[in-house]
Coordinates of C-alpha atoms and ligand atoms in Angstrom, one line a residue:
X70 CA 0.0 0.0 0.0
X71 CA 1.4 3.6 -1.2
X72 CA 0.7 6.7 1.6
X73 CA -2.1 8.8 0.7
X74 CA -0.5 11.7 -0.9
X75 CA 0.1 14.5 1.2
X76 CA -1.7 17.9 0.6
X77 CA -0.2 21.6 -0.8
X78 CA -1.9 24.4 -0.6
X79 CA -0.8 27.5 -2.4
X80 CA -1.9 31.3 -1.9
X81 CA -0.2 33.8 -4.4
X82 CA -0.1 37.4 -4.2
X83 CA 2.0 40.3 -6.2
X84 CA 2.9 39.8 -9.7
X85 CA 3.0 37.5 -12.8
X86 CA 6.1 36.2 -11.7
X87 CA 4.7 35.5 -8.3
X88 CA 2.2 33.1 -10.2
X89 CA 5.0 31.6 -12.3
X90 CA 7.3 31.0 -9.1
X91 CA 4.0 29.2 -7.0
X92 CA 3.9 26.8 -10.2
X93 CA 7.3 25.7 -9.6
X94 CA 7.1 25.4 -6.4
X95 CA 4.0 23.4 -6.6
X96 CA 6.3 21.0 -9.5
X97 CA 9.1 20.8 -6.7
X98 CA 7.0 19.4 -3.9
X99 CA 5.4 17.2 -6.3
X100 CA 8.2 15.4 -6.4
X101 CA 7.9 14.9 -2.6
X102 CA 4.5 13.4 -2.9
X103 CA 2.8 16.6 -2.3
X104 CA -0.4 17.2 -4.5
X105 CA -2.1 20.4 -4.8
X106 CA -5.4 21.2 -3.3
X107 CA -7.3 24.4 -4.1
X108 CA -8.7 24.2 -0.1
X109 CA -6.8 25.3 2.8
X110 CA -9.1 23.2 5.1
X111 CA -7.7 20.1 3.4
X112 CA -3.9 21.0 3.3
X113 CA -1.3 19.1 5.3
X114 CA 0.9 22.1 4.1
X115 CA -0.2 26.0 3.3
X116 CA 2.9 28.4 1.4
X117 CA 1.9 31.8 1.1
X118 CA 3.5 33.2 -2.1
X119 CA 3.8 37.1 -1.1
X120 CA 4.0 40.5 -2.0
X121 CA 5.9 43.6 -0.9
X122 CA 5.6 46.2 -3.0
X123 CA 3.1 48.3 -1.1
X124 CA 2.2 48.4 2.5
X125 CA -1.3 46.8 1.9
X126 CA 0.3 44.0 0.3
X127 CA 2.9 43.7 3.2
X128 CA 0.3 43.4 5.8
X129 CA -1.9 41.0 4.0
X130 CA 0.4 37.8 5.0
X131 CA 0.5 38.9 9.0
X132 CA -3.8 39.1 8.4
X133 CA -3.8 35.9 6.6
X134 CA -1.2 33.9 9.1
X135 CA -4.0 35.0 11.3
X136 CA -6.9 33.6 9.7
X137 CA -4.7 30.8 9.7
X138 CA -4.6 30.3 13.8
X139 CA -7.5 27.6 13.7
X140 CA -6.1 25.3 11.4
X141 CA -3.0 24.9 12.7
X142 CA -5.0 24.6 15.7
X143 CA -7.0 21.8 14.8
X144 CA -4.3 20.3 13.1
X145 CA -0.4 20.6 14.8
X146 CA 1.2 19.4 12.3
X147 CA 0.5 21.3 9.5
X148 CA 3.2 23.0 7.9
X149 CA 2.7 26.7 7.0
X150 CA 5.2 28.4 5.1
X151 CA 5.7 32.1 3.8
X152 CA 7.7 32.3 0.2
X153 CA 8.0 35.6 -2.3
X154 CA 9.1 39.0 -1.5
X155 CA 7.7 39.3 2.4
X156 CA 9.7 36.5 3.0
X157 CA 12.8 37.8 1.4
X158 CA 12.8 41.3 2.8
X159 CA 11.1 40.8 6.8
X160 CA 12.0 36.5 7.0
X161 CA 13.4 36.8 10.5
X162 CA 10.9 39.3 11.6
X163 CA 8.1 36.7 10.1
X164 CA 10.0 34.2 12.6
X165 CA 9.5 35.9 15.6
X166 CA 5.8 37.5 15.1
X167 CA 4.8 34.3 14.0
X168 CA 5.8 31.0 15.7
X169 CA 3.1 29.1 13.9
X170 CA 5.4 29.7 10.8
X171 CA 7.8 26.8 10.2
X172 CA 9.7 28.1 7.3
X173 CA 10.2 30.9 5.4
X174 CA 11.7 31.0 1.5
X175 CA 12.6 33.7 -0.6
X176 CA 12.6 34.0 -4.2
X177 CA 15.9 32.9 -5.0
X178 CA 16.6 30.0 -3.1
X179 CA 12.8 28.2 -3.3
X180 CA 14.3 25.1 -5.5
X181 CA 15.8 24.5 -1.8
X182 CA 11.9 24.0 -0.6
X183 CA 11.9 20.2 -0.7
X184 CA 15.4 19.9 1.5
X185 CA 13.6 22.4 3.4
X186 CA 10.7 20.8 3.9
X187 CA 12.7 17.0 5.0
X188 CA 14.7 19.0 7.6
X189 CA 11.0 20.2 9.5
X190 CA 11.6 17.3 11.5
X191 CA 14.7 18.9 12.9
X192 CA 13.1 22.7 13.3
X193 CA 11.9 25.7 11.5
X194 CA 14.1 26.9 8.7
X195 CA 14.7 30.1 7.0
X196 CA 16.4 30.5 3.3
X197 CA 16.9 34.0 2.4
X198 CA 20.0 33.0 0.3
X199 CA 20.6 34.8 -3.2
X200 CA 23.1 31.6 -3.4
X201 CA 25.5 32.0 -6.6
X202 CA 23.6 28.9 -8.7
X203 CA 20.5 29.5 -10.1
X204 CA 17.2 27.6 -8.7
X205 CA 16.6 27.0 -12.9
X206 CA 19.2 24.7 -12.5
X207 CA 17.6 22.9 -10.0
X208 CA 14.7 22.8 -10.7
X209 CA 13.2 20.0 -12.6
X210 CA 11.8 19.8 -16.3
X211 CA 8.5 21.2 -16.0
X212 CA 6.2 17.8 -15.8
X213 CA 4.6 16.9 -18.6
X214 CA 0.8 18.0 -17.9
X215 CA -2.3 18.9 -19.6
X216 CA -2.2 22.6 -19.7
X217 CA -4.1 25.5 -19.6
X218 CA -3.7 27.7 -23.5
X219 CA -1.7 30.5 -22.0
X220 CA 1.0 30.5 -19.3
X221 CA 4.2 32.7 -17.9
X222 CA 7.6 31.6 -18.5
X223 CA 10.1 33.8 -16.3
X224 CA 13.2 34.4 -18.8
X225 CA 14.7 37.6 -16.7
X226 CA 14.7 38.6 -12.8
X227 CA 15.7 40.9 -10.2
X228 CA 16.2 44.9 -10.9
X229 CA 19.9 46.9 -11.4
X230 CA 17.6 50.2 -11.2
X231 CA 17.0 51.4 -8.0
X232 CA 14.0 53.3 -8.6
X233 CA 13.6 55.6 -5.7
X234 CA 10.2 53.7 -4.4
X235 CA 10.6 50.5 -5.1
X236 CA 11.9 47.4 -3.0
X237 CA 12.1 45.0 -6.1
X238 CA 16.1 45.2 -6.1
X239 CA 16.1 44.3 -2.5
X240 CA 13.7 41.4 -3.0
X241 CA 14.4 39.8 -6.1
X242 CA 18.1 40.3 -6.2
X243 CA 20.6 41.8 -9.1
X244 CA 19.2 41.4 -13.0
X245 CA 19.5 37.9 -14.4
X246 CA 18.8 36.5 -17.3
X247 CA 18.3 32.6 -18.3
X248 CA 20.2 31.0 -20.9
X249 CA 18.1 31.4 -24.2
X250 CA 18.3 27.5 -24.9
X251 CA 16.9 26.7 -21.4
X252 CA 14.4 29.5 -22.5
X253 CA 13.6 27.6 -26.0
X254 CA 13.5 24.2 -24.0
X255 CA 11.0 25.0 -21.4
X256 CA 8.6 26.8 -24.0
X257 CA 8.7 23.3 -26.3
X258 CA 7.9 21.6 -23.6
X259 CA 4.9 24.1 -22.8
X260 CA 3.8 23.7 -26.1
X261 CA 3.7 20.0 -26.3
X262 CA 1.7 20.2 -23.1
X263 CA -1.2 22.6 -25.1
X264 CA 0.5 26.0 -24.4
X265 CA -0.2 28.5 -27.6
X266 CA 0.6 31.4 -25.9
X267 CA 3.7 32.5 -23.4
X268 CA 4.5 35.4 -21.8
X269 CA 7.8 36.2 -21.1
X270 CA 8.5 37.7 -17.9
X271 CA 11.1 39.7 -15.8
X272 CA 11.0 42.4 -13.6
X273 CA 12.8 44.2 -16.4
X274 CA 12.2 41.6 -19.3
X275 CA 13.5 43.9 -22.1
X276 CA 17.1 44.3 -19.9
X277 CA 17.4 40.5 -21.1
X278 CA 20.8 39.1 -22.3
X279 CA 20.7 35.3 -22.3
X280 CA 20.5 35.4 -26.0
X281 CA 22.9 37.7 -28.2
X282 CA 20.3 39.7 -29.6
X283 CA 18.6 40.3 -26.7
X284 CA 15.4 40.0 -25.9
X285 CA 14.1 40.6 -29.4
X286 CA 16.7 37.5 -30.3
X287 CA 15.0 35.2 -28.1
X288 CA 11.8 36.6 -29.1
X289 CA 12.4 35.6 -33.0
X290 CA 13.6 32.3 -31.9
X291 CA 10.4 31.9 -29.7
X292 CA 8.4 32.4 -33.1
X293 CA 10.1 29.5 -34.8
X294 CA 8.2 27.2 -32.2
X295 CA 5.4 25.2 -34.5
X296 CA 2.2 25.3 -32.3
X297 CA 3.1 28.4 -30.4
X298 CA 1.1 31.4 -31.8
X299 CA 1.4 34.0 -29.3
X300 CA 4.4 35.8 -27.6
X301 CA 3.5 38.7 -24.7
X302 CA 6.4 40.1 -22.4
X303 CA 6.3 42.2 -19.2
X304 CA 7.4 43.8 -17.8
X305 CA 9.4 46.4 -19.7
X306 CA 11.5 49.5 -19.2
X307 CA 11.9 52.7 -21.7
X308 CA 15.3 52.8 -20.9
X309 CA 15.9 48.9 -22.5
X310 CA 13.1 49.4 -24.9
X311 CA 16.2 48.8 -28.2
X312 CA 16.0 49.4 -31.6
X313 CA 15.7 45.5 -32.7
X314 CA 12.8 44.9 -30.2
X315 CA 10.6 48.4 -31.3
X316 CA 11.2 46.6 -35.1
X317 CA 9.9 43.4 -33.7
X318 CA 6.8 44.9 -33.5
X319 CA 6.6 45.9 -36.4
X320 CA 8.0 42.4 -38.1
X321 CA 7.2 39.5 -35.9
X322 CA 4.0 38.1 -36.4
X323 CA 3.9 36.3 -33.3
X324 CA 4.5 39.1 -31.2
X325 CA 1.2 40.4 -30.0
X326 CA 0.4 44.3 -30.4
X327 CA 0.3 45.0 -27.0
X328 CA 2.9 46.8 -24.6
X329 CA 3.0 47.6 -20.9
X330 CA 5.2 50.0 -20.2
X331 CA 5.3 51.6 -17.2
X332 CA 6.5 55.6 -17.1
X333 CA 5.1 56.1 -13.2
X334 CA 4.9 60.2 -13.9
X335 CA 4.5 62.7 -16.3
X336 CA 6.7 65.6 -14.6
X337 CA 10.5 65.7 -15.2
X338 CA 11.2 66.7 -12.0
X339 CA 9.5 63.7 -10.6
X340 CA 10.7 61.1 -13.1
X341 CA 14.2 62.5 -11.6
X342 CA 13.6 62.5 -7.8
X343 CA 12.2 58.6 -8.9
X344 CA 15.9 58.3 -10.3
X345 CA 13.9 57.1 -13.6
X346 CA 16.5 58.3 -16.0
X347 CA 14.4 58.9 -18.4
X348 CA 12.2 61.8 -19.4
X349 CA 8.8 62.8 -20.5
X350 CA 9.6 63.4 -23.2
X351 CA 12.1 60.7 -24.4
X352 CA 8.9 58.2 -23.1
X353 CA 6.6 59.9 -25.5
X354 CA 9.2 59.8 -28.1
X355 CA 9.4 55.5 -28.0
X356 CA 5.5 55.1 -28.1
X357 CA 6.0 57.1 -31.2
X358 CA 8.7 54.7 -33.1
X359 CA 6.6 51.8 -31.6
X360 CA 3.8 53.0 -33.3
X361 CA 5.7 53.5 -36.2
X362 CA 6.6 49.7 -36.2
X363 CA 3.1 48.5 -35.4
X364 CA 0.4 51.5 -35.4
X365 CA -2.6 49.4 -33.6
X366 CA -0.3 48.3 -31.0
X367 CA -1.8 48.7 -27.4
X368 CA -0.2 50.7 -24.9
X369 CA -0.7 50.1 -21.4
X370 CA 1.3 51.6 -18.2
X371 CA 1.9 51.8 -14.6
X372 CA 1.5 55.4 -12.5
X373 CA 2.4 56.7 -9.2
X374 CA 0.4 59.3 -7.6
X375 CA 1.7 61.5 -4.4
X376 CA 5.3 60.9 -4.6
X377 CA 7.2 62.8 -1.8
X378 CA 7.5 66.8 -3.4
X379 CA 4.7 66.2 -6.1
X380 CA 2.8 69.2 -6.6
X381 CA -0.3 70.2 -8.5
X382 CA 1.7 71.0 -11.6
X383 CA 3.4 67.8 -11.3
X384 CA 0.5 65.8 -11.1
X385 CA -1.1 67.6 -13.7
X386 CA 2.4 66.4 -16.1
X387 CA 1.7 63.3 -15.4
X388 CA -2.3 63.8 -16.5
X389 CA -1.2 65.6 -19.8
X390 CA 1.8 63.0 -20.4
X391 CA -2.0 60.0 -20.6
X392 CA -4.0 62.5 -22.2
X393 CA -1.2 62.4 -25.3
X394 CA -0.2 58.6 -24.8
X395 CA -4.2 57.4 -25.1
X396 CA -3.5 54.1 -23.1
X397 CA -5.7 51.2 -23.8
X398 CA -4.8 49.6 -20.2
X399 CA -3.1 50.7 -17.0
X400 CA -2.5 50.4 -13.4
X401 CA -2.3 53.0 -10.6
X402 CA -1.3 53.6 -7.6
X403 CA -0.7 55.5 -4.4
X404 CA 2.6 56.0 -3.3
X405 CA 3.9 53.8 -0.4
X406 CA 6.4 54.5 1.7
X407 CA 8.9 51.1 1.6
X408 CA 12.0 50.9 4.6
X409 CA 14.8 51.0 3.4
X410 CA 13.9 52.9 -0.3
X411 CA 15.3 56.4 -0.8
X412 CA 11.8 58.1 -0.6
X413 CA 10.4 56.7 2.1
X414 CA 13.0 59.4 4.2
X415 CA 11.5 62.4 2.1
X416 CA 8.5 64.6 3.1
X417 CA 5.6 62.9 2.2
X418 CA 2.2 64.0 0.5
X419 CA -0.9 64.5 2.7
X420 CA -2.9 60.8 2.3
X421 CA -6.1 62.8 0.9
X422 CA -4.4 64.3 -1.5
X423 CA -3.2 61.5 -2.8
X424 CA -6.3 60.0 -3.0
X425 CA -7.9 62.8 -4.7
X426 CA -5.2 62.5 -7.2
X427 CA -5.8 58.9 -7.5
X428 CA -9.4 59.6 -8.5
X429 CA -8.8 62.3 -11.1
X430 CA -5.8 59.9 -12.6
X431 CA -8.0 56.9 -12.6
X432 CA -11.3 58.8 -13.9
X433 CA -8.8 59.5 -17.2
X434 CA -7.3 55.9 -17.7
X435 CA -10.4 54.6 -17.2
X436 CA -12.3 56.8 -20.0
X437 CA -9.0 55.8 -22.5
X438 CA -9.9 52.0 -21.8
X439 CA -13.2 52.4 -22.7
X440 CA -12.6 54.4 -26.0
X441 CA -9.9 51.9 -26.9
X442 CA -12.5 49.3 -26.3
X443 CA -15.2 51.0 -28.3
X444 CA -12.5 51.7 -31.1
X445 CA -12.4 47.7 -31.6
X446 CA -16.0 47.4 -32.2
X447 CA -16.6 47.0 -35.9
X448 CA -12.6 44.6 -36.0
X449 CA -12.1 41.4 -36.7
X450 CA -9.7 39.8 -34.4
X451 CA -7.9 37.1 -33.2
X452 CA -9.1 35.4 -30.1
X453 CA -7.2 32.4 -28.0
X454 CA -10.4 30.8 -26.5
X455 CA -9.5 30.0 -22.5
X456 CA -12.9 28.7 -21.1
X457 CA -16.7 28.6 -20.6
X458 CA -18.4 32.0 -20.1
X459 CA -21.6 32.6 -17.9
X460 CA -23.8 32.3 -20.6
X461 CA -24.6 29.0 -22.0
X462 CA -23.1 28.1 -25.0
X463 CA -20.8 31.1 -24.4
X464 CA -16.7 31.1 -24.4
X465 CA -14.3 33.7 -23.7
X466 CA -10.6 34.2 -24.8
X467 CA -8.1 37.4 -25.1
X468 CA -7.8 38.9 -28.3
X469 CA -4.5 39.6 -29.5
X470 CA -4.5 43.4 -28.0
X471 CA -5.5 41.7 -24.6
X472 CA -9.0 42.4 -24.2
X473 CA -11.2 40.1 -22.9
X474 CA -13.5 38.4 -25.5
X475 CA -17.2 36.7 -24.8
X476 CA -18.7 34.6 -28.3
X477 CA -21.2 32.1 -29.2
X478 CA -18.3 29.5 -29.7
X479 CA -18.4 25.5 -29.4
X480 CA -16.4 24.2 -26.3
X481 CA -14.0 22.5 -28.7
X482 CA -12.3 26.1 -29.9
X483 CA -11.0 26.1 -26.1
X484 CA -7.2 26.4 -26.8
X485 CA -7.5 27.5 -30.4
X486 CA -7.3 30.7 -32.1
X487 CA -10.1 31.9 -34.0
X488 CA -11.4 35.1 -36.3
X489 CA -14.0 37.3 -33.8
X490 CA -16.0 40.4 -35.2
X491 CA -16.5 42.4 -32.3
X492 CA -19.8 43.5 -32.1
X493 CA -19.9 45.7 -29.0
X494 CA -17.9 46.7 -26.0
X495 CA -18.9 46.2 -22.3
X496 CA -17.1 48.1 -19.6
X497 CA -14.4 45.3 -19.0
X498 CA -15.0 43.0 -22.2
X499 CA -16.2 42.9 -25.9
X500 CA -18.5 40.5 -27.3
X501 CA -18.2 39.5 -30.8
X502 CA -19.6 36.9 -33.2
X503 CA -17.3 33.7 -35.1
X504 CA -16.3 34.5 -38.8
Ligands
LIG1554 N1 9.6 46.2 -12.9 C1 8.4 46.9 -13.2 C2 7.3 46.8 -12.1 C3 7.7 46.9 -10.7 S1 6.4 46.9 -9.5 C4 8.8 48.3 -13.6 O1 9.9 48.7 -13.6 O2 7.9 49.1 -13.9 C5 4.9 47.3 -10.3 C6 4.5 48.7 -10.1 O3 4.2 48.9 -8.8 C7 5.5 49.7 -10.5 O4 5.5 50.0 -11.9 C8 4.9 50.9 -9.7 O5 4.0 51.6 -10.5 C9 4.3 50.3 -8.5 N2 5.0 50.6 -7.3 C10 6.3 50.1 -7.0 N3 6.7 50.6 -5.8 C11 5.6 51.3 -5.3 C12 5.4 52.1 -4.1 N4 6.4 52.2 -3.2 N5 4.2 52.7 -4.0 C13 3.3 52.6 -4.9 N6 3.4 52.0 -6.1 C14 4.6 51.3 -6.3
LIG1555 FE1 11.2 48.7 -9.3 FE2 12.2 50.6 -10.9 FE3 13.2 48.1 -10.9 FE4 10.8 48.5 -11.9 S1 12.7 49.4 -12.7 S2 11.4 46.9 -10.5 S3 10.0 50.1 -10.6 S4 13.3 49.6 -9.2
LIG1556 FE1 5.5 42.0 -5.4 FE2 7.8 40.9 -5.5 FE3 6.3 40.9 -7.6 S1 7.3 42.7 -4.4 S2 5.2 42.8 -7.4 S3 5.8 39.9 -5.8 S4 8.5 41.1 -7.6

């Protein structure tokens, strides 16, 4: 008789790569007899993959180690263990708030999780190692599964800039980039498994140099792939934003018209107190030549609102900087003060204005999305059908600008790509009719 296998159950917060690192780790215990349950209840082990870019993400894990009190309760020897950026940046501070925690794991050293797990026996253990070999090395071949169409395929990590307000360099580590054949060898065996989509991902994706052309190189080797249709990447700086990969755009079929890529302000002064090193104007200037390359292309972006010393006028940059970009997509945010980031020292703005700021910022983005949407009405497009929608007889898929897409579609199209003509446009999706 075999043990019954034991029980893993994941929580992810943060990022893409956050959701490409719980996979992983979910592979890696697998090979310790751990199966994954979607039920915490039910788990003879709980990781929470975490976040630390803002303060509300931070505090989430202490909230949800809370919730957790009853479980471990009812069942002592549960393992709970914290992973991602929390653990990486506060792992012995996790320690000793939190006895109920037996391990803690950073980013970097999480191919060490089965070891880890073995030596429970002998006490609680803490990796917070950015150790010289790379956990791709360790890790195993990604298990041949049945596979959802899309999925995220981490070919860069870590951060060399320093942005002013932001503890990704401190979390994830220096910028590293995989090997382009281990690249081209995990997105096979992706594809063999039902993948038609990847996107690439790094905390500065286009900084990558594991192939000699960059990430464009890897990008055109990624389109010789039969059965892989789609290439996304994110997430992207201007300042590594080169001439091959703008052409790519333009020439690559495979590579999907849609860009996120973040600029955080619209006021120079700003951009420089972020230590960006780049300007408003030299941003504007790059959506131009990518529209050039590929005029329909889709331009989405991160902003920060209420940086310490942002004024009116500053904020109102930053508004006239979307009002002449017209993004189809983007993400905002409040500033937050990180320890141990440059800013969090400076004078800070009042919370309410912020917020206010927030609002008007969000009001504008939010109108762009909606007249992007509208402007697809009318299209034809291409959609990779994911799943079921609400309606009966209904599926829904991305379109290759990364809206979501509802049609009248047979289940079978799940996992292909097929011609849509979009027939109207809903607040957060189209709807559109097979051709
Ligand atoms: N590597 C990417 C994304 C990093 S984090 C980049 O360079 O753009 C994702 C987004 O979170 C950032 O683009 C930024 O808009 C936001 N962010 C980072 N630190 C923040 C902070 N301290 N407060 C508020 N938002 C922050
Ligand atoms: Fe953070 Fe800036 Fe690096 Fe992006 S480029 S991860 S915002 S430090
Ligand atoms: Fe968060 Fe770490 Fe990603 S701080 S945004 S999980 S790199």
């Amino acid at each position: 008789m075999t043990d019954a296998p034991k029980k893993l159950f994941i929580k992810t917060y943060g990022c893409q790569m956050n959701v490409y690192d719980s996979e992983r780790m979910a592979e890696a215990m697998g090979g310790e007899g751990y199966v994954q349950t979607d039920s915490a209840e039910d788990a003879d082990m709980i990781l929470l993959n975490t976040c630390h870019i803002r303060e509300k993400a931070a505090e989430k894990v202490y909230s949800e180690l809370g919730r957790m009190k009853p479980l471990k309760a009812a069942k002592p020897d549960l393992r709970i263990g914290v992973a991602g950026c929390v653990a990486q940046a506060e792992g012995e501070e996790i320690m000793r708030r939190q006895p109920m925690v037996d391990l803690v794991v950073g980013p970097q050293s999480y191919h060490r999780l089965p070891e880890m797990e073995r030596r429970l026996k002998d006490g609680r253990q803490v990796d917070t190692d950015f150790p010289l070999e790379s956990k791709f090395d360790d890790l195993k071949q990604r298990p041949k599964m049945r596979r959802a169409p899309t999925a995220f395929l981490t070919v860069q990590e870590g951060c060399d800039k320093f942005c002013a307000f932001c503890v990704v360099p401190y979390t994830r580590g220096a910028e590293v980039s995989r090997p382009s054949d281990r690249v081209l060898a995990e997105a096979q065996a992706l594809v063999e498994a039902g993948v038609r989509e990847v996107t690439l991902l790094g905390q500065n994706v286009n900084a990558y140099h594991g192939h000699d052309g960059g990430l464009a190189g890897l990008v055109g080797e990624l389109a010789k792939i039969d059965g892989l249709d789609r290439i996304r990447y994110t997430t992207s700086h201007p300042n590594d934003m080169d001439d091959a990969l703008i052409a790519a755009h333009g020439d690559c079929e495979k590579l999907m018209p849609y860009l996120h890529l973040p600029v955080q302000a619209g006021s120079d002064r700003i951009l420089k107190a972020m230590n960006r090193k780049h300007d408003a104007e030299s941003y504007l200037r790059l959506i131009e030549r990518l529209r050039a390359a590929r005029p329909d292309i889709a331009m989405s972006g991160d902003f920060i609102v209420g940086f310490p010393g942002e004024t009116e006028e500053d904020f109102q940059a930053t508004l006239d900087l979307v009002e002449e970009v017209r993004y189809a997509q983007a993400y905002s945010f409040k500033y937050s003060t990180r320890p141990g980031t440059p800013a969090a020292e400076r004078a800070q703005v009042d919370e309410d204005v912020k917020a206010e700021r927030l609002a008007r910022l969000q009001a504008l983005l939010s109108r762009q999305q909606t007249e992007a949407q509208e402007a697809m009405v009318g299209r034809e497009v291409g959609v990779l059908f994911e799943k079921k929608g609400r309606l009966p007889g209904q599926m829904i898929g991305k379109s290759d600008h990364l809206f979501a897409v509802h049609a009248d579609a047979p289940e079978e199209l799940a996992g292909q790509i097929a011609r849509v003509r979009i027939t109207s446009a809903a607040p957060h999706s189209l709807t559109g009719q097979l051709v």
